[in-house]
Amino acid sequence: MLAALAAAAALAAPAPAAQAQTAGSAEPGAGRTLTVAPPSGTAPPGRRRTASDITRRALRHPRMVRLRARHPEATTRSFLLPENRWQVSVYDRGGGRRREVGQVILDDRTGRVLEAWTGVQVQWPMARGYAGAFGRRASAVYVWLPLLVLFLLPFLRPPYRLVHLDLAAVALLSVSYAFFNAAEIGASVPLAYPPLIYLLIRMLLLARSRGRGAGGEPPPLRTLVGPDFLGLAIVFLLGFRLGLNITSSNVIDVGYASVIGADLLAHGEPVYGNFPPSNAHGDTYGPANYLAYVPFELIAPWSGAWDDLPAAHAAAFTFDLACLGGLWLAGRRLRGPRLGLLLAYLWLACPFTLLAVNSGSNDALVGALVLGAFLLARRPLARGALIGVAGLTKFAPLALAPLFAAHGGGGRAAARTLAGTGAATALLLAVVIATDGGLGGLWERAIGYQAGRDSPFSVWGWYGLPGPQLAVQVAAVALALAVAFVPRRRDDVSLAALAAAVLLALQLGVSHWFYLYVVWFLPLVLIAGLAAHGEPVTGRAAGRARSTPPAAAPGRSG
C-alpha cells in the first residue's frame, strides 16, 4: 500500500523543464553530429537566419567579447543543431594548437543567445549545470531536501556523538553538489573535500580507538524514531525510489558504457578499443563491470543507440537493492534487528544513493561488492574473490586486498584471501584474453586512460597541482598497506572503518572525482559509525539500555 502511494507521489511530481543537450553531455541521445553551416549569406534550408548573422549575434555576447580580447587571433565556425538551433564555436590557434575556447548556442527563430560558455565548460558539458542531467528529478531541490531531512531525522535528539557528525558530513556534500548544479565549479570542487577529509580522519580514529579498547563499548545510540517508523519508512522510500526511477530517471554515459560492453561480451566481440563513437571512451572499466551487465542486456538487448536503456536501469536498481540488503544483514549480524532497519533506512534516505540509481550509474555495484566482502569477512577465499571482482570493476578496490588479507585467522587466512583475489582476477583477465586476444587493450584503454585522465572535477585538475596530487596518491597507497598491520587488535567494526578510510584516501587523490562515488564508501561509513555503539534504542527503552554489546555482537579477533 505504502509502495503504491510512493509510486503515485513520484508520478504526480511536476515534469522537469526542457533541457539543452550538447555534444558530450550526460543526457541520453546528447552525443550528436554537428553539421557545418554553409558559409554563404543565404539561410540554410529550413532556417530563417544566415551563418554570418548568427555568428555576429554570438560574438556580441559579453562573454565572447571578453574571450576575443584575450584571444585576438581566434577563429569561429558555425554549426546547425537540431530543434532549429545553431552553435557558434570559437577556436584559439595560440601555440599552433587549435582548440575550442568558447561556445554559443542560439535559437534560429529569435536569434537569441540560449547559452554561452568559456573555460572548462566548453569541453565539459556536464559542468554546465543542466537541470536534471544527473538523475532527472532526483537532483531537484523538492526531492533532495526532504530526503536530507529524513536522513538526519532519527538522530535529532541528544546526547549527540561523533556519529552524528559523520552523518552531517555526508549531508554536507550536498552543498558542493548544489554549486555543481548551479554550474559554479570553482565553488563545488573545493567544497567537496572538507567532508571527505573529515570522514577519512574519523574512520582512522575510530579504528584506532577500538584497537586500543579503551573505555569499553560506547553506550547505545538514542534515536528519535523506533523500529515501526523505520519499517514503514523503508517501504515508502523503496516505493518512491521505484516510482521515480520509472517516471523520471536517465542513464548517463557510465551506464550506457556498461550496456555496450555487456553487448560486446554477449556476442563474443572485443571490448577494449571497440566502442562506438557515441561513447568512444566507455571502455575504461574493468571486465567485471561489463560481465555484471550481461544478464540484464540479455533480457533487454541493447538497441544500438543511446535510448532508454532498460538494461542499465534494471542493473542499477539491482545493485542498489544489493547494497540495501547487505546493510540490513550487516546491521542484524553486528548489533541486532534495530540496527539492520536503521542502516537500510539510511541507505534509502540518503539522496546520493538515489542520485546513483536514478542516473543509471554502475557505482552501486562497487559498493555492493565491497559490502559483500565485508559480510564474508570470516571466509577468506570468498572475501578475497569479491575484492578481486570489485577491483576489476573499478580498479580502486584492489587496494583493499592487504586489509582483508590481514583480517583475522593469521597467515593461513591471509594466504587464502590473497589466493581468492588472485583467482578471481586471473579468471576475469582470462575472459579479456579470450575476447580481445590479449591484455593490451585493457592496459591502454582502461588502466592507461584512467591513469592519465585530466579533469576539472578535483582540486588537482581545477587548480593544476600535480606535485601535491602525487604526494596524496603515495600516501593513500601507503595507508592501504599500513592498515594491514596497524592496529593489531581489530574487530568487524574496525574492518569497516579501515576499508572506508582506504577508499576515501584513494578518492582524495584521483584526478576525476564525482558525487556518484559516495556510494563506494557510504555503506562502510554507516556500518562503522553506527555499529561502534550498541543496538539503537528509543523512548523508554533508552533508560534501560545496556552499555555493553549484546551477545550477538562479533567477538574481537587478533
Coordinates of C-alpha atoms in Angstrom, one line a residue:
M1 CA 0.0 0.0 0.0
L2 CA 2.7 2.5 1.0
A3 CA 4.8 1.5 -2.0
A4 CA 1.8 2.2 -4.3
L5 CA 1.3 5.6 -2.6
A6 CA 5.0 6.4 -3.0
A7 CA 5.0 5.5 -6.7
A8 CA 1.9 7.7 -7.1
A9 CA 3.7 10.5 -5.5
A10 CA 6.6 10.2 -8.0
L11 CA 4.1 10.1 -10.8
A12 CA 2.4 13.3 -9.5
A13 CA 5.7 15.3 -9.3
P14 CA 5.9 18.1 -11.9
A15 CA 7.8 17.3 -15.1
P16 CA 11.3 18.7 -15.4
A17 CA 12.0 21.6 -17.7
A18 CA 13.2 21.0 -21.2
Q19 CA 16.9 20.6 -21.2
A20 CA 19.5 21.8 -23.6
Q21 CA 21.5 18.9 -24.9
T22 CA 25.1 19.4 -26.0
A23 CA 27.6 17.0 -27.5
G24 CA 29.3 15.1 -24.7
S25 CA 26.5 15.8 -22.2
A26 CA 25.4 13.1 -19.7
E27 CA 21.9 13.2 -21.3
P28 CA 20.8 10.2 -23.3
G29 CA 21.0 11.0 -27.0
A30 CA 23.0 14.1 -26.4
G31 CA 26.0 12.9 -28.3
R32 CA 25.0 14.4 -31.7
T33 CA 26.7 15.0 -35.0
L34 CA 27.5 18.7 -35.7
T35 CA 26.6 19.8 -39.2
V36 CA 28.8 22.6 -40.5
A37 CA 26.7 25.6 -41.7
P38 CA 27.2 26.8 -45.2
P39 CA 29.3 29.9 -45.3
S40 CA 27.1 31.7 -47.8
G41 CA 24.9 34.7 -47.0
T42 CA 21.8 32.6 -47.7
A43 CA 19.9 30.9 -44.9
P44 CA 20.2 27.1 -45.0
P45 CA 17.1 25.1 -45.9
G46 CA 14.5 25.2 -43.1
R47 CA 16.3 28.1 -41.3
R48 CA 15.5 31.8 -41.1
R49 CA 18.9 33.1 -40.4
T50 CA 22.3 33.0 -42.1
A51 CA 25.6 31.8 -40.7
S52 CA 27.0 35.3 -40.8
D53 CA 24.0 36.8 -38.9
I54 CA 24.2 34.1 -36.2
T55 CA 27.9 34.5 -35.8
R56 CA 27.6 38.2 -35.4
R57 CA 25.0 37.8 -32.7
A58 CA 27.1 35.2 -30.9
L59 CA 30.2 37.3 -30.8
R60 CA 28.3 40.3 -29.3
H61 CA 27.7 38.3 -26.2
P62 CA 29.7 39.8 -23.3
R63 CA 31.5 36.5 -22.6
M64 CA 32.6 36.2 -26.2
V65 CA 33.7 39.9 -26.2
R66 CA 36.0 39.3 -23.2
L67 CA 37.1 36.0 -24.7
R68 CA 38.2 37.5 -28.0
A69 CA 40.0 40.3 -26.2
R70 CA 42.2 37.5 -24.6
H71 CA 42.5 35.6 -27.9
P72 CA 42.7 38.2 -30.7
E73 CA 43.7 35.5 -33.2
A74 CA 40.7 33.4 -32.5
T75 CA 38.6 32.0 -35.4
T76 CA 34.9 31.0 -35.5
R77 CA 32.8 28.3 -37.1
S78 CA 29.0 27.9 -37.1
F79 CA 27.1 24.6 -36.9
L80 CA 23.5 23.6 -37.4
L81 CA 21.9 21.8 -34.5
P82 CA 18.6 20.0 -34.2
E83 CA 15.5 21.8 -32.9
N84 CA 16.2 24.9 -35.0
R85 CA 19.3 25.8 -33.1
W86 CA 22.8 27.0 -34.0
Q87 CA 26.2 26.5 -32.4
V88 CA 29.0 29.0 -32.9
S89 CA 32.4 27.8 -31.7
V90 CA 35.4 30.0 -31.1
Y91 CA 38.8 28.4 -31.6
D92 CA 42.2 29.6 -30.3
R93 CA 45.2 29.0 -32.6
G94 CA 47.8 30.0 -30.0
G95 CA 50.9 27.8 -29.9
G96 CA 49.9 26.2 -33.2
R97 CA 47.2 24.1 -31.5
R98 CA 43.6 24.6 -32.5
R99 CA 41.2 24.2 -29.6
E100 CA 37.7 25.3 -28.8
V101 CA 37.7 28.0 -26.1
G102 CA 34.2 29.4 -26.5
Q103 CA 30.8 28.1 -27.5
V104 CA 27.4 29.8 -28.0
I105 CA 24.0 28.2 -28.6
L106 CA 21.4 30.3 -30.4
D107 CA 17.8 30.0 -31.4
D108 CA 17.2 30.3 -35.1
R109 CA 13.7 31.8 -34.9
T110 CA 14.5 34.6 -32.5
G111 CA 18.3 34.9 -32.9
R112 CA 18.5 34.9 -29.1
V113 CA 21.6 33.5 -27.3
L114 CA 20.5 30.5 -25.2
E115 CA 23.9 29.5 -23.8
A116 CA 27.4 31.0 -23.8
W117 CA 30.3 29.0 -22.4
T118 CA 34.0 29.5 -21.9
G119 CA 36.7 27.8 -19.9
V120 CA 36.3 24.2 -18.8
Q121 CA 32.6 24.3 -19.5
V122 CA 33.3 24.3 -23.2
Q123 CA 34.9 20.8 -23.2
W124 CA 32.9 19.5 -20.2
P125 CA 29.2 19.9 -20.8
M126 CA 28.5 18.1 -17.5
A127 CA 29.8 21.2 -15.8
R128 CA 27.1 23.4 -17.2
G129 CA 24.5 22.8 -14.6
Y130 CA 21.8 21.4 -17.0
A131 CA 18.7 20.7 -14.9
G132 CA 18.2 17.0 -14.3
A133 CA 21.3 16.0 -16.3
F134 CA 22.1 13.6 -13.5
G135 CA 19.1 11.6 -12.2
R136 CA 16.4 13.9 -13.5
R137 CA 14.1 14.7 -10.6
A138 CA 16.5 13.1 -8.1
S139 CA 18.5 16.3 -8.3
A140 CA 15.5 18.6 -7.8
V141 CA 15.5 20.6 -4.6
Y142 CA 12.0 19.5 -3.7
V143 CA 13.3 15.9 -3.7
W144 CA 16.8 16.4 -2.3
L145 CA 16.0 18.5 0.7
P146 CA 13.2 16.3 2.1
L147 CA 15.5 13.3 1.8
L148 CA 18.2 15.1 3.7
V149 CA 15.7 15.8 6.5
L150 CA 14.7 12.1 6.6
F151 CA 18.4 11.1 6.5
L152 CA 19.1 13.1 9.7
L153 CA 15.7 12.7 11.4
P154 CA 16.4 9.6 13.5
F155 CA 19.4 11.4 15.2
L156 CA 17.8 14.7 16.0
R157 CA 17.9 14.1 19.8
P158 CA 20.6 14.3 22.4
P159 CA 23.1 13.1 23.5
Y160 CA 25.0 13.9 20.4
R161 CA 28.1 11.9 19.5
L162 CA 30.7 11.8 16.7
V163 CA 28.5 9.5 14.6
H164 CA 26.0 12.4 14.3
L165 CA 28.9 14.5 12.9
D166 CA 29.6 11.6 10.5
L167 CA 26.1 11.8 9.1
A168 CA 26.3 15.6 8.9
A169 CA 29.5 15.3 6.9
V170 CA 27.7 13.1 4.3
A171 CA 24.8 15.5 4.2
L172 CA 27.3 18.5 3.9
L173 CA 28.4 17.2 0.5
S174 CA 25.0 18.4 -0.7
V175 CA 26.4 22.0 -0.5
S176 CA 29.1 21.1 -3.1
Y177 CA 26.5 19.4 -5.3
A178 CA 24.3 22.4 -5.2
F179 CA 27.1 24.6 -6.5
F180 CA 27.8 21.9 -9.2
N181 CA 24.2 22.1 -10.3
A182 CA 24.4 25.9 -10.5
A183 CA 27.5 25.5 -12.8
E184 CA 29.7 27.1 -10.2
I185 CA 32.6 24.6 -10.5
G186 CA 35.0 26.9 -8.8
A187 CA 33.0 26.6 -5.6
S188 CA 31.7 23.0 -5.9
V189 CA 35.2 21.4 -6.3
P190 CA 36.9 22.7 -3.2
L191 CA 33.7 22.3 -1.1
A192 CA 33.7 18.6 -1.6
Y193 CA 37.0 18.0 0.1
P194 CA 36.4 19.0 3.8
P195 CA 33.6 16.4 4.4
L196 CA 35.7 13.7 2.7
I197 CA 38.8 14.6 4.7
Y198 CA 36.8 14.6 7.9
L199 CA 35.4 11.2 7.2
L200 CA 38.8 9.8 6.4
I201 CA 40.2 11.1 9.7
R202 CA 37.2 10.0 11.6
M203 CA 37.3 6.4 10.3
L204 CA 41.0 6.1 11.1
L205 CA 40.5 7.4 14.7
L206 CA 37.5 5.1 15.2
A207 CA 39.6 2.1 14.2
R208 CA 42.4 3.3 16.4
S209 CA 40.2 3.7 19.4
R210 CA 38.7 0.2 19.0
G211 CA 42.2 -1.2 18.6
R212 CA 43.1 0.2 22.0
G213 CA 39.9 -1.0 23.6
A214 CA 40.0 2.0 26.0
G215 CA 36.8 2.7 27.9
G216 CA 34.8 -0.3 26.8
E217 CA 31.9 -0.1 24.4
P218 CA 30.1 3.3 23.9
P219 CA 26.5 3.4 25.2
P220 CA 23.8 2.7 22.6
L221 CA 22.6 5.4 20.4
R222 CA 19.3 7.0 21.3
T223 CA 17.1 7.6 18.2
L224 CA 14.1 9.9 17.7
V225 CA 12.1 7.2 15.9
G226 CA 11.7 3.5 16.5
P227 CA 11.5 0.3 14.5
D228 CA 7.9 0.8 13.5
F229 CA 8.6 4.1 11.9
L230 CA 11.7 2.8 10.2
G231 CA 9.9 -0.2 8.7
L232 CA 7.1 1.9 7.3
A233 CA 9.6 4.5 6.0
I234 CA 11.6 1.8 4.3
V235 CA 8.5 0.6 2.4
F236 CA 7.6 4.1 1.4
L237 CA 11.1 5.2 0.4
L238 CA 11.6 2.0 -1.6
G239 CA 8.3 2.6 -3.4
F240 CA 9.1 6.2 -4.1
R241 CA 12.5 5.3 -5.4
L242 CA 11.0 2.7 -7.8
G243 CA 8.3 5.1 -8.9
L244 CA 10.8 7.9 -9.5
N245 CA 13.1 5.6 -11.4
I246 CA 10.2 4.5 -13.7
T247 CA 8.8 8.0 -14.3
S248 CA 11.8 10.4 -14.2
S249 CA 15.3 8.9 -14.5
N250 CA 18.0 8.8 -17.1
V251 CA 21.1 6.8 -17.9
I252 CA 24.4 8.7 -18.1
D253 CA 27.4 7.7 -20.1
V254 CA 28.6 5.4 -17.3
G255 CA 25.5 3.1 -17.6
Y256 CA 25.5 3.4 -21.3
A257 CA 29.1 2.2 -21.5
S258 CA 28.3 -0.7 -19.2
V259 CA 25.5 -1.9 -21.5
I260 CA 27.7 -1.5 -24.6
G261 CA 30.4 -3.6 -23.0
A262 CA 27.9 -6.3 -22.0
D263 CA 26.5 -6.4 -25.5
L264 CA 30.0 -6.9 -26.9
L265 CA 30.8 -9.7 -24.4
A266 CA 27.5 -11.4 -25.1
H267 CA 28.4 -11.5 -28.8
G268 CA 31.9 -12.6 -28.2
E269 CA 33.4 -9.4 -29.6
P270 CA 36.4 -7.5 -28.3
V271 CA 35.5 -4.9 -25.6
Y272 CA 38.5 -2.6 -25.4
G273 CA 39.0 -0.3 -28.4
N274 CA 35.7 -1.5 -30.0
F275 CA 33.2 1.1 -28.6
P276 CA 31.0 3.2 -30.9
P277 CA 31.7 6.9 -31.4
S278 CA 28.6 7.8 -29.3
N279 CA 30.6 6.6 -26.2
A280 CA 34.2 6.3 -27.5
H281 CA 35.8 6.3 -24.0
G282 CA 33.3 3.9 -22.4
D283 CA 35.8 1.1 -22.3
T284 CA 37.6 2.5 -19.3
Y285 CA 36.3 0.0 -16.7
G286 CA 37.4 -3.5 -15.7
P287 CA 35.9 -6.6 -17.3
A288 CA 33.8 -7.4 -14.2
N289 CA 31.7 -4.3 -14.8
Y290 CA 30.7 -5.4 -18.2
L291 CA 30.1 -9.0 -17.2
A292 CA 27.8 -7.9 -14.4
Y293 CA 25.6 -6.2 -17.0
V294 CA 25.4 -9.3 -19.3
P295 CA 22.3 -10.9 -17.7
F296 CA 20.4 -7.6 -17.9
E297 CA 21.5 -7.0 -21.5
L298 CA 20.4 -10.5 -22.5
I299 CA 16.9 -9.8 -21.0
A300 CA 16.6 -6.3 -22.5
P301 CA 19.1 -6.2 -25.5
W302 CA 20.8 -3.0 -26.5
S303 CA 19.2 -1.3 -29.5
G304 CA 22.4 0.1 -30.7
A305 CA 21.6 3.7 -29.7
W306 CA 21.6 5.8 -26.5
D307 CA 17.9 5.3 -25.8
D308 CA 16.0 4.5 -22.6
L309 CA 18.5 1.6 -22.0
P310 CA 16.2 -0.6 -19.8
A311 CA 19.1 -3.0 -19.1
A312 CA 21.1 -0.1 -17.4
H313 CA 18.0 0.9 -15.3
A314 CA 17.4 -2.7 -14.2
A315 CA 21.1 -3.3 -13.4
A316 CA 21.4 0.0 -11.4
F317 CA 18.3 -0.8 -9.4
T318 CA 19.5 -4.4 -8.7
F319 CA 22.9 -3.1 -7.4
D320 CA 21.1 -0.6 -5.3
L321 CA 18.9 -3.3 -3.7
A322 CA 22.0 -5.4 -3.1
C323 CA 23.5 -2.6 -1.0
L324 CA 20.2 -2.2 0.8
G325 CA 20.0 -5.8 1.7
G326 CA 23.7 -6.0 2.6
L327 CA 23.3 -3.2 5.1
W328 CA 20.3 -4.7 6.6
L329 CA 22.1 -8.0 7.0
A330 CA 25.2 -6.4 8.4
G331 CA 23.3 -4.5 11.0
R332 CA 21.4 -7.6 12.2
R333 CA 24.6 -9.6 12.5
L334 CA 26.6 -6.9 14.3
R335 CA 24.0 -5.5 16.7
G336 CA 20.6 -6.8 16.1
P337 CA 17.4 -6.1 14.0
R338 CA 17.1 -2.5 15.0
L339 CA 20.5 -1.6 13.6
G340 CA 19.6 -3.6 10.4
L341 CA 16.5 -1.5 9.9
L342 CA 18.3 1.8 10.7
L343 CA 21.1 1.1 8.2
A344 CA 18.6 0.1 5.4
Y345 CA 16.6 3.2 6.1
L346 CA 19.7 5.5 5.9
W347 CA 20.6 4.0 2.6
L348 CA 17.2 4.8 1.1
A349 CA 17.0 8.2 2.7
C350 CA 20.4 9.3 1.5
P351 CA 20.0 11.5 -1.6
F352 CA 23.3 10.5 -3.0
T353 CA 22.2 6.8 -3.3
L354 CA 19.1 8.0 -5.1
L355 CA 21.2 10.1 -7.4
A356 CA 23.3 7.0 -8.3
V357 CA 20.3 4.7 -9.1
N358 CA 18.3 7.4 -10.9
S359 CA 21.3 8.2 -13.1
G360 CA 21.6 4.6 -14.2
S361 CA 25.1 4.5 -12.8
N362 CA 27.3 1.4 -12.2
D363 CA 28.8 2.8 -8.9
A364 CA 26.5 0.9 -6.5
L365 CA 28.0 -2.3 -8.0
V366 CA 31.3 -1.3 -6.4
G367 CA 29.6 -0.6 -3.0
A368 CA 27.7 -3.9 -3.2
L369 CA 30.8 -6.0 -3.9
V370 CA 32.9 -4.4 -1.2
L371 CA 29.9 -4.8 1.2
G372 CA 29.7 -8.4 0.2
A373 CA 33.4 -8.9 1.0
F374 CA 32.7 -7.4 4.5
L375 CA 29.8 -9.7 5.1
L376 CA 32.0 -12.7 4.1
A377 CA 34.9 -11.4 6.2
R378 CA 35.1 -14.8 8.1
R379 CA 35.5 -16.7 4.8
P380 CA 39.0 -15.8 3.5
L381 CA 38.6 -17.3 0.0
A382 CA 35.2 -15.7 -0.6
R383 CA 36.2 -12.3 0.7
G384 CA 39.3 -12.3 -1.4
A385 CA 37.4 -13.3 -4.5
L386 CA 34.9 -10.4 -4.0
I387 CA 37.7 -7.9 -3.6
G388 CA 39.2 -9.2 -6.9
V389 CA 35.9 -8.8 -8.6
A390 CA 35.4 -5.3 -7.2
G391 CA 38.9 -4.3 -8.2
L392 CA 38.3 -5.4 -11.8
T393 CA 35.0 -3.4 -11.8
K394 CA 36.6 -0.1 -10.9
F395 CA 40.2 -0.5 -10.0
A396 CA 40.4 1.3 -6.7
P397 CA 39.0 -1.6 -4.5
L398 CA 42.1 -3.7 -5.3
A399 CA 43.8 -1.5 -2.6
L400 CA 41.6 -3.3 0.0
A401 CA 43.3 -6.7 -0.6
P402 CA 46.0 -6.2 2.1
L403 CA 43.5 -5.1 4.7
F404 CA 41.1 -8.0 4.1
A405 CA 44.0 -10.5 3.9
A406 CA 45.2 -9.4 7.4
H407 CA 41.8 -9.6 9.0
G408 CA 41.8 -12.5 11.5
G409 CA 43.0 -16.0 11.1
G410 CA 46.7 -15.4 10.8
G411 CA 49.0 -16.2 7.9
R412 CA 46.9 -19.1 6.6
A413 CA 43.8 -16.9 6.3
A414 CA 45.8 -14.2 4.6
A415 CA 47.2 -16.6 2.1
R416 CA 43.7 -17.9 1.3
T417 CA 42.3 -14.4 0.9
L418 CA 45.1 -13.4 -1.5
A419 CA 44.5 -16.7 -3.3
G420 CA 40.9 -15.8 -3.7
T421 CA 41.7 -12.3 -5.0
G422 CA 44.3 -13.8 -7.4
A423 CA 41.9 -16.5 -8.7
A424 CA 39.1 -14.0 -9.4
T425 CA 41.5 -11.6 -11.1
A426 CA 43.0 -14.4 -13.2
L427 CA 39.6 -15.6 -14.3
L428 CA 38.4 -12.1 -15.3
L429 CA 41.6 -11.5 -17.2
A430 CA 41.2 -14.8 -19.0
V431 CA 37.8 -13.5 -20.2
V432 CA 39.6 -10.4 -21.6
I433 CA 42.2 -12.5 -23.3
A434 CA 39.6 -14.8 -24.8
T435 CA 37.5 -11.9 -26.3
D436 CA 40.2 -9.3 -27.0
G437 CA 43.1 -11.6 -27.9
G438 CA 45.3 -10.1 -25.2
L439 CA 45.6 -7.6 -22.3
G440 CA 47.0 -4.7 -24.4
G441 CA 43.5 -3.1 -24.9
L442 CA 42.7 -3.3 -21.2
W443 CA 46.0 -1.8 -20.3
E444 CA 45.8 1.0 -22.8
R445 CA 42.1 1.8 -22.9
A446 CA 41.2 1.3 -19.2
I447 CA 44.2 1.5 -16.9
G448 CA 46.2 3.8 -19.1
Y449 CA 43.3 6.1 -19.8
Q450 CA 42.3 6.4 -16.1
A451 CA 46.0 7.0 -15.0
G452 CA 46.4 9.8 -17.5
R453 CA 42.9 11.3 -17.2
D454 CA 42.6 15.1 -16.9
S455 CA 39.5 16.5 -15.2
P456 CA 38.4 19.8 -13.6
F457 CA 36.3 18.0 -11.0
S458 CA 39.1 17.6 -8.5
V459 CA 41.3 20.2 -6.8
W460 CA 44.2 18.7 -8.6
G461 CA 42.7 19.3 -12.0
W462 CA 41.0 22.6 -11.2
Y463 CA 44.0 24.3 -9.7
G464 CA 46.7 22.4 -11.5
L465 CA 48.5 20.7 -8.6
P466 CA 50.4 17.6 -10.0
G467 CA 53.0 17.6 -7.2
P468 CA 50.7 17.6 -4.2
Q469 CA 48.4 15.2 -6.0
L470 CA 51.2 12.7 -6.4
A471 CA 52.0 13.1 -2.7
V472 CA 48.4 12.3 -1.7
Q473 CA 48.3 9.3 -4.0
V474 CA 51.5 7.9 -2.5
A475 CA 50.1 8.5 1.0
A476 CA 46.9 6.6 0.0
V477 CA 48.9 3.6 -1.2
A478 CA 51.0 3.7 2.0
L479 CA 47.8 3.8 4.0
A480 CA 46.4 0.8 2.1
L481 CA 49.5 -1.2 3.1
A482 CA 49.8 0.1 6.7
V483 CA 46.2 -0.9 7.7
A484 CA 47.2 -4.5 7.1
F485 CA 49.4 -4.2 10.2
V486 CA 48.0 -1.4 12.3
P487 CA 46.1 -1.5 14.6
R488 CA 46.9 -5.1 15.6
R489 CA 43.7 -5.5 17.6
R490 CA 40.6 -5.2 15.4
D491 CA 37.0 -6.4 15.0
D492 CA 34.4 -6.2 12.3
V493 CA 33.7 -2.5 13.1
S494 CA 37.4 -1.8 12.7
L495 CA 37.4 -3.6 9.4
A496 CA 34.6 -1.4 8.1
A497 CA 36.2 1.8 9.3
L498 CA 39.6 0.9 7.8
A499 CA 38.1 -0.2 4.5
A500 CA 36.2 3.1 4.3
A501 CA 39.3 5.0 5.1
V502 CA 41.3 3.4 2.3
L503 CA 38.6 4.1 -0.3
L504 CA 38.3 7.7 0.9
A505 CA 42.1 8.2 0.7
L506 CA 42.1 6.9 -2.8
Q507 CA 39.2 9.1 -3.8
L508 CA 41.0 12.2 -2.4
G509 CA 43.9 11.6 -4.8
V510 CA 42.1 10.9 -8.0
S511 CA 42.0 13.4 -10.9
H512 CA 38.4 12.9 -11.6
W513 CA 36.1 12.8 -8.5
F514 CA 32.3 12.8 -8.7
Y515 CA 29.3 12.6 -6.3
L516 CA 28.4 9.2 -7.5
Y517 CA 31.5 7.8 -5.8
V518 CA 29.9 8.4 -2.4
V519 CA 28.1 5.0 -2.7
W520 CA 31.5 3.3 -2.7
F521 CA 32.3 4.1 0.9
L522 CA 28.9 5.1 2.3
P523 CA 27.9 1.5 3.4
L524 CA 31.2 1.1 5.3
V525 CA 31.0 4.5 6.9
L526 CA 27.4 3.8 8.1
I527 CA 28.3 0.4 9.5
A528 CA 31.5 1.6 11.3
G529 CA 29.9 4.7 12.8
L530 CA 26.6 3.1 14.0
A531 CA 27.8 -0.4 14.9
A532 CA 30.5 1.1 17.2
H533 CA 27.6 1.7 19.6
G534 CA 25.2 -0.8 21.0
E535 CA 21.9 -1.6 19.2
P536 CA 19.9 1.7 18.8
V537 CA 17.2 2.4 21.4
T538 CA 14.4 4.8 21.5
G539 CA 11.8 6.1 24.0
R540 CA 11.6 4.4 27.4
A541 CA 14.0 1.7 26.3
A542 CA 16.8 4.3 26.3
G543 CA 16.7 4.4 30.0
R544 CA 17.2 0.7 30.3
A545 CA 19.9 0.4 27.6
R546 CA 23.0 -1.5 28.4
S547 CA 26.4 0.0 27.8
T548 CA 27.8 -3.4 26.8
P549 CA 27.2 -5.0 23.4
P550 CA 24.6 -7.7 23.1
A551 CA 25.6 -11.4 22.9
A552 CA 25.2 -11.4 19.2
A553 CA 27.9 -8.9 18.6
P554 CA 31.0 -10.3 16.9
G555 CA 34.0 -11.0 19.1
R556 CA 37.4 -9.4 18.6
S557 CA 40.0 -11.2 16.5
G558 CA 43.7 -10.8 16.7

